[in-house]
């Protein structure tokens, strides 16, 4: 999927997030699903502390977001723990935006649930525990 997105072909809610690498300064591109909730956008992944997170922090949130040929300069703002838990839970339950239910079920089973400890029916406390190791950023246009 990464190759398809990086080639400029849009796939539903997936975007290409470009962030300067903290060591090399070279732009690193990753393909997160962007979850839209209450008019706000969040690139949500189920992986823990990955280079994308460390690079976003080092770049003070400066990044680009690409969908097809449209490139947008954005600022990624790391959310507080409680809000991270809410966004993570909502995106885990809904799956990628505008995806058919069968795709959401497969996506959740194969790509999401193997990583976090929380499941869609977990307690809010479990989502807060997962939020400690699964940071979420809000995307703001600049």
PDB file of C-alpha atoms in Angstrom:
ATOM      1  CA  UNK A   1       0.000   0.000   0.000  1.00  0.00           C
ATOM      2  CA  UNK A   2       2.861   2.357   0.830  1.00  0.00           C
ATOM      3  CA  UNK A   3       4.218   2.132  -2.721  1.00  0.00           C
ATOM      4  CA  UNK A   4       0.790   2.889  -4.200  1.00  0.00           C
ATOM      5  CA  UNK A   5       0.278   5.913  -1.942  1.00  0.00           C
ATOM      6  CA  UNK A   6       3.816   7.233  -2.473  1.00  0.00           C
ATOM      7  CA  UNK A   7       3.265   6.933  -6.234  1.00  0.00           C
ATOM      8  CA  UNK A   8       0.477   9.498  -5.833  1.00  0.00           C
ATOM      9  CA  UNK A   9      -2.557   7.231  -6.102  1.00  0.00           C
ATOM     10  CA  UNK A  10      -5.160   8.120  -3.450  1.00  0.00           C
ATOM     11  CA  UNK A  11      -6.668   5.326  -1.330  1.00  0.00           C
ATOM     12  CA  UNK A  12      -9.721   6.370   0.694  1.00  0.00           C
ATOM     13  CA  UNK A  13      -8.677   7.737   4.101  1.00  0.00           C
ATOM     14  CA  UNK A  14      -4.999   6.877   3.842  1.00  0.00           C
ATOM     15  CA  UNK A  15      -2.531   9.734   3.392  1.00  0.00           C
ATOM     16  CA  UNK A  16       1.233  10.039   3.066  1.00  0.00           C
ATOM     17  CA  UNK A  17       2.687  11.854   6.069  1.00  0.00           C
ATOM     18  CA  UNK A  18       6.079  13.422   5.328  1.00  0.00           C
ATOM     19  CA  UNK A  19       8.296  14.380   8.272  1.00  0.00           C
ATOM     20  CA  UNK A  20      11.958  15.420   8.387  1.00  0.00           C
ATOM     21  CA  UNK A  21      14.062  12.692   9.948  1.00  0.00           C
ATOM     22  CA  UNK A  22      15.534  13.706  13.283  1.00  0.00           C
ATOM     23  CA  UNK A  23      19.022  12.419  12.392  1.00  0.00           C
ATOM     24  CA  UNK A  24      19.384  12.972   8.649  1.00  0.00           C
ATOM     25  CA  UNK A  25      16.883  15.746   7.941  1.00  0.00           C
ATOM     26  CA  UNK A  26      15.710  13.672   4.954  1.00  0.00           C
ATOM     27  CA  UNK A  27      11.912  13.558   4.560  1.00  0.00           C
ATOM     28  CA  UNK A  28      10.533  10.220   5.747  1.00  0.00           C
ATOM     29  CA  UNK A  29       7.111   9.239   4.404  1.00  0.00           C
ATOM     30  CA  UNK A  30       4.653   6.929   6.173  1.00  0.00           C
ATOM     31  CA  UNK A  31       1.073   5.995   5.169  1.00  0.00           C
ATOM     32  CA  UNK A  32      -1.263   6.367   8.167  1.00  0.00           C
ATOM     33  CA  UNK A  33      -5.038   6.207   7.984  1.00  0.00           C
ATOM     34  CA  UNK A  34      -6.401   9.633   8.869  1.00  0.00           C
ATOM     35  CA  UNK A  35      -9.375   9.402  11.186  1.00  0.00           C
ATOM     36  CA  UNK A  36     -11.807  12.331  11.091  1.00  0.00           C
ATOM     37  CA  UNK A  37     -13.711  12.884  14.324  1.00  0.00           C
ATOM     38  CA  UNK A  38     -15.786  15.948  15.191  1.00  0.00           C
ATOM     39  CA  UNK A  39     -14.275  17.868  12.265  1.00  0.00           C
ATOM     40  CA  UNK A  40     -10.690  17.199  13.360  1.00  0.00           C
ATOM     41  CA  UNK A  41      -8.119  14.927  11.714  1.00  0.00           C
ATOM     42  CA  UNK A  42      -5.890  12.370  13.412  1.00  0.00           C
ATOM     43  CA  UNK A  43      -3.316  10.098  11.731  1.00  0.00           C
ATOM     44  CA  UNK A  44      -3.913   7.013  13.836  1.00  0.00           C
ATOM     45  CA  UNK A  45      -1.728   3.928  13.778  1.00  0.00           C
ATOM     46  CA  UNK A  46      -1.814   0.966  16.105  1.00  0.00           C
ATOM     47  CA  UNK A  47       1.945   0.743  16.483  1.00  0.00           C
ATOM     48  CA  UNK A  48       3.688   1.918  19.604  1.00  0.00           C
ATOM     49  CA  UNK A  49       6.470   4.493  19.797  1.00  0.00           C
ATOM     50  CA  UNK A  50       7.734   4.458  16.205  1.00  0.00           C
ATOM     51  CA  UNK A  51      10.104   6.728  14.296  1.00  0.00           C
ATOM     52  CA  UNK A  52       7.141   8.697  12.908  1.00  0.00           C
ATOM     53  CA  UNK A  53       6.305   9.823  16.449  1.00  0.00           C
ATOM     54  CA  UNK A  54       9.910  10.613  17.362  1.00  0.00           C
ATOM     55  CA  UNK A  55      10.424  12.514  14.103  1.00  0.00           C
ATOM     56  CA  UNK A  56       7.207  14.519  14.566  1.00  0.00           C
ATOM     57  CA  UNK A  57       8.315  15.501  18.047  1.00  0.00           C
ATOM     58  CA  UNK A  58      11.790  16.500  16.827  1.00  0.00           C
ATOM     59  CA  UNK A  59      10.277  18.513  13.941  1.00  0.00           C
ATOM     60  CA  UNK A  60       7.953  20.291  16.395  1.00  0.00           C
ATOM     61  CA  UNK A  61       5.002  18.866  14.488  1.00  0.00           C
ATOM     62  CA  UNK A  62       5.924  20.350  11.090  1.00  0.00           C
ATOM     63  CA  UNK A  63       4.972  17.925   8.329  1.00  0.00           C
ATOM     64  CA  UNK A  64       3.243  17.469   4.990  1.00  0.00           C
ATOM     65  CA  UNK A  65       0.147  15.424   4.316  1.00  0.00           C
ATOM     66  CA  UNK A  66      -0.401  14.129   0.797  1.00  0.00           C
ATOM     67  CA  UNK A  67      -3.491  12.569  -0.761  1.00  0.00           C
ATOM     68  CA  UNK A  68      -2.989  11.805  -4.411  1.00  0.00           C
ATOM     69  CA  UNK A  69      -1.358  14.874  -5.929  1.00  0.00           C
ATOM     70  CA  UNK A  70      -2.650  17.279  -3.270  1.00  0.00           C
ATOM     71  CA  UNK A  71       0.053  18.200  -0.730  1.00  0.00           C
ATOM     72  CA  UNK A  72      -0.786  20.160   2.399  1.00  0.00           C
ATOM     73  CA  UNK A  73       1.636  21.689   4.900  1.00  0.00           C
ATOM     74  CA  UNK A  74       0.424  20.801   8.390  1.00  0.00           C
ATOM     75  CA  UNK A  75       1.288  20.962  12.045  1.00  0.00           C
ATOM     76  CA  UNK A  76       0.816  17.812  14.105  1.00  0.00           C
ATOM     77  CA  UNK A  77      -0.099  18.536  17.723  1.00  0.00           C
ATOM     78  CA  UNK A  78       0.396  15.703  20.207  1.00  0.00           C
ATOM     79  CA  UNK A  79      -2.744  15.092  22.229  1.00  0.00           C
ATOM     80  CA  UNK A  80      -2.927  14.744  26.009  1.00  0.00           C
ATOM     81  CA  UNK A  81      -3.361  11.236  27.382  1.00  0.00           C
ATOM     82  CA  UNK A  82      -7.138  11.349  27.976  1.00  0.00           C
ATOM     83  CA  UNK A  83      -7.892  12.761  24.508  1.00  0.00           C
ATOM     84  CA  UNK A  84      -5.497  10.247  22.915  1.00  0.00           C
ATOM     85  CA  UNK A  85      -7.453   7.438  24.595  1.00  0.00           C
ATOM     86  CA  UNK A  86     -10.772   8.807  23.247  1.00  0.00           C
ATOM     87  CA  UNK A  87      -9.493   9.194  19.676  1.00  0.00           C
ATOM     88  CA  UNK A  88      -7.745   5.824  19.742  1.00  0.00           C
ATOM     89  CA  UNK A  89     -10.905   4.087  20.980  1.00  0.00           C
ATOM     90  CA  UNK A  90     -13.163   5.781  18.414  1.00  0.00           C
ATOM     91  CA  UNK A  91     -10.818   4.947  15.546  1.00  0.00           C
ATOM     92  CA  UNK A  92     -10.416   1.353  16.731  1.00  0.00           C
ATOM     93  CA  UNK A  93     -14.188   0.899  16.773  1.00  0.00           C
ATOM     94  CA  UNK A  94     -14.891   2.627  13.461  1.00  0.00           C
ATOM     95  CA  UNK A  95     -11.836   1.514  11.481  1.00  0.00           C
ATOM     96  CA  UNK A  96     -10.622   3.495   8.479  1.00  0.00           C
ATOM     97  CA  UNK A  97     -13.175   6.186   7.523  1.00  0.00           C
ATOM     98  CA  UNK A  98     -15.602   5.356   4.688  1.00  0.00           C
ATOM     99  CA  UNK A  99     -14.437   1.738   4.542  1.00  0.00           C
ATOM    100  CA  UNK A 100     -16.992  -1.064   4.083  1.00  0.00           C
ATOM    101  CA  UNK A 101     -17.818  -3.052   7.237  1.00  0.00           C
ATOM    102  CA  UNK A 102     -16.084  -6.200   5.975  1.00  0.00           C
ATOM    103  CA  UNK A 103     -12.913  -4.214   5.292  1.00  0.00           C
ATOM    104  CA  UNK A 104     -13.125  -2.650   8.777  1.00  0.00           C
ATOM    105  CA  UNK A 105     -13.477  -6.097  10.364  1.00  0.00           C
ATOM    106  CA  UNK A 106     -10.464  -7.460   8.468  1.00  0.00           C
ATOM    107  CA  UNK A 107      -8.440  -4.291   9.087  1.00  0.00           C
ATOM    108  CA  UNK A 108      -9.186  -4.455  12.802  1.00  0.00           C
ATOM    109  CA  UNK A 109      -8.341  -8.149  13.081  1.00  0.00           C
ATOM    110  CA  UNK A 110      -5.190  -8.225  10.940  1.00  0.00           C
ATOM    111  CA  UNK A 111      -3.636  -4.791  11.259  1.00  0.00           C
ATOM    112  CA  UNK A 112      -4.863  -3.176  14.477  1.00  0.00           C
ATOM    113  CA  UNK A 113      -5.707  -5.644  17.215  1.00  0.00           C
ATOM    114  CA  UNK A 114      -2.387  -7.496  17.270  1.00  0.00           C
ATOM    115  CA  UNK A 115      -0.686  -4.331  18.583  1.00  0.00           C
ATOM    116  CA  UNK A 116      -2.657  -2.484  21.296  1.00  0.00           C
ATOM    117  CA  UNK A 117      -3.812  -4.225  24.448  1.00  0.00           C
ATOM    118  CA  UNK A 118      -7.225  -2.549  24.313  1.00  0.00           C
ATOM    119  CA  UNK A 119     -10.078  -4.056  22.320  1.00  0.00           C
ATOM    120  CA  UNK A 120     -13.222  -2.213  21.157  1.00  0.00           C
ATOM    121  CA  UNK A 121     -15.071  -3.319  24.314  1.00  0.00           C
ATOM    122  CA  UNK A 122     -12.226  -2.485  26.754  1.00  0.00           C
ATOM    123  CA  UNK A 123     -12.638  -0.087  29.648  1.00  0.00           C
ATOM    124  CA  UNK A 124     -11.654   3.596  29.349  1.00  0.00           C
ATOM    125  CA  UNK A 125      -8.785   2.847  31.757  1.00  0.00           C
ATOM    126  CA  UNK A 126      -7.349   0.257  29.349  1.00  0.00           C
ATOM    127  CA  UNK A 127      -7.404   2.823  26.540  1.00  0.00           C
ATOM    128  CA  UNK A 128      -5.594   5.322  28.783  1.00  0.00           C
ATOM    129  CA  UNK A 129      -2.947   2.655  29.483  1.00  0.00           C
ATOM    130  CA  UNK A 130      -2.526   2.099  25.728  1.00  0.00           C
ATOM    131  CA  UNK A 131      -2.421   5.853  25.101  1.00  0.00           C
ATOM    132  CA  UNK A 132       0.813   6.000  27.106  1.00  0.00           C
ATOM    133  CA  UNK A 133       2.586   3.996  24.382  1.00  0.00           C
ATOM    134  CA  UNK A 134       0.425   4.849  21.326  1.00  0.00           C
ATOM    135  CA  UNK A 135       0.633   8.650  20.906  1.00  0.00           C
ATOM    136  CA  UNK A 136      -1.930  10.381  18.688  1.00  0.00           C
ATOM    137  CA  UNK A 137      -1.498  13.738  16.972  1.00  0.00           C
ATOM    138  CA  UNK A 138      -4.110  16.151  15.700  1.00  0.00           C
ATOM    139  CA  UNK A 139      -3.438  17.525  12.226  1.00  0.00           C
ATOM    140  CA  UNK A 140      -3.902  21.274  11.777  1.00  0.00           C
ATOM    141  CA  UNK A 141      -3.509  23.062   8.447  1.00  0.00           C
ATOM    142  CA  UNK A 142      -0.865  25.790   8.446  1.00  0.00           C
TER     143      UNK A 142
END
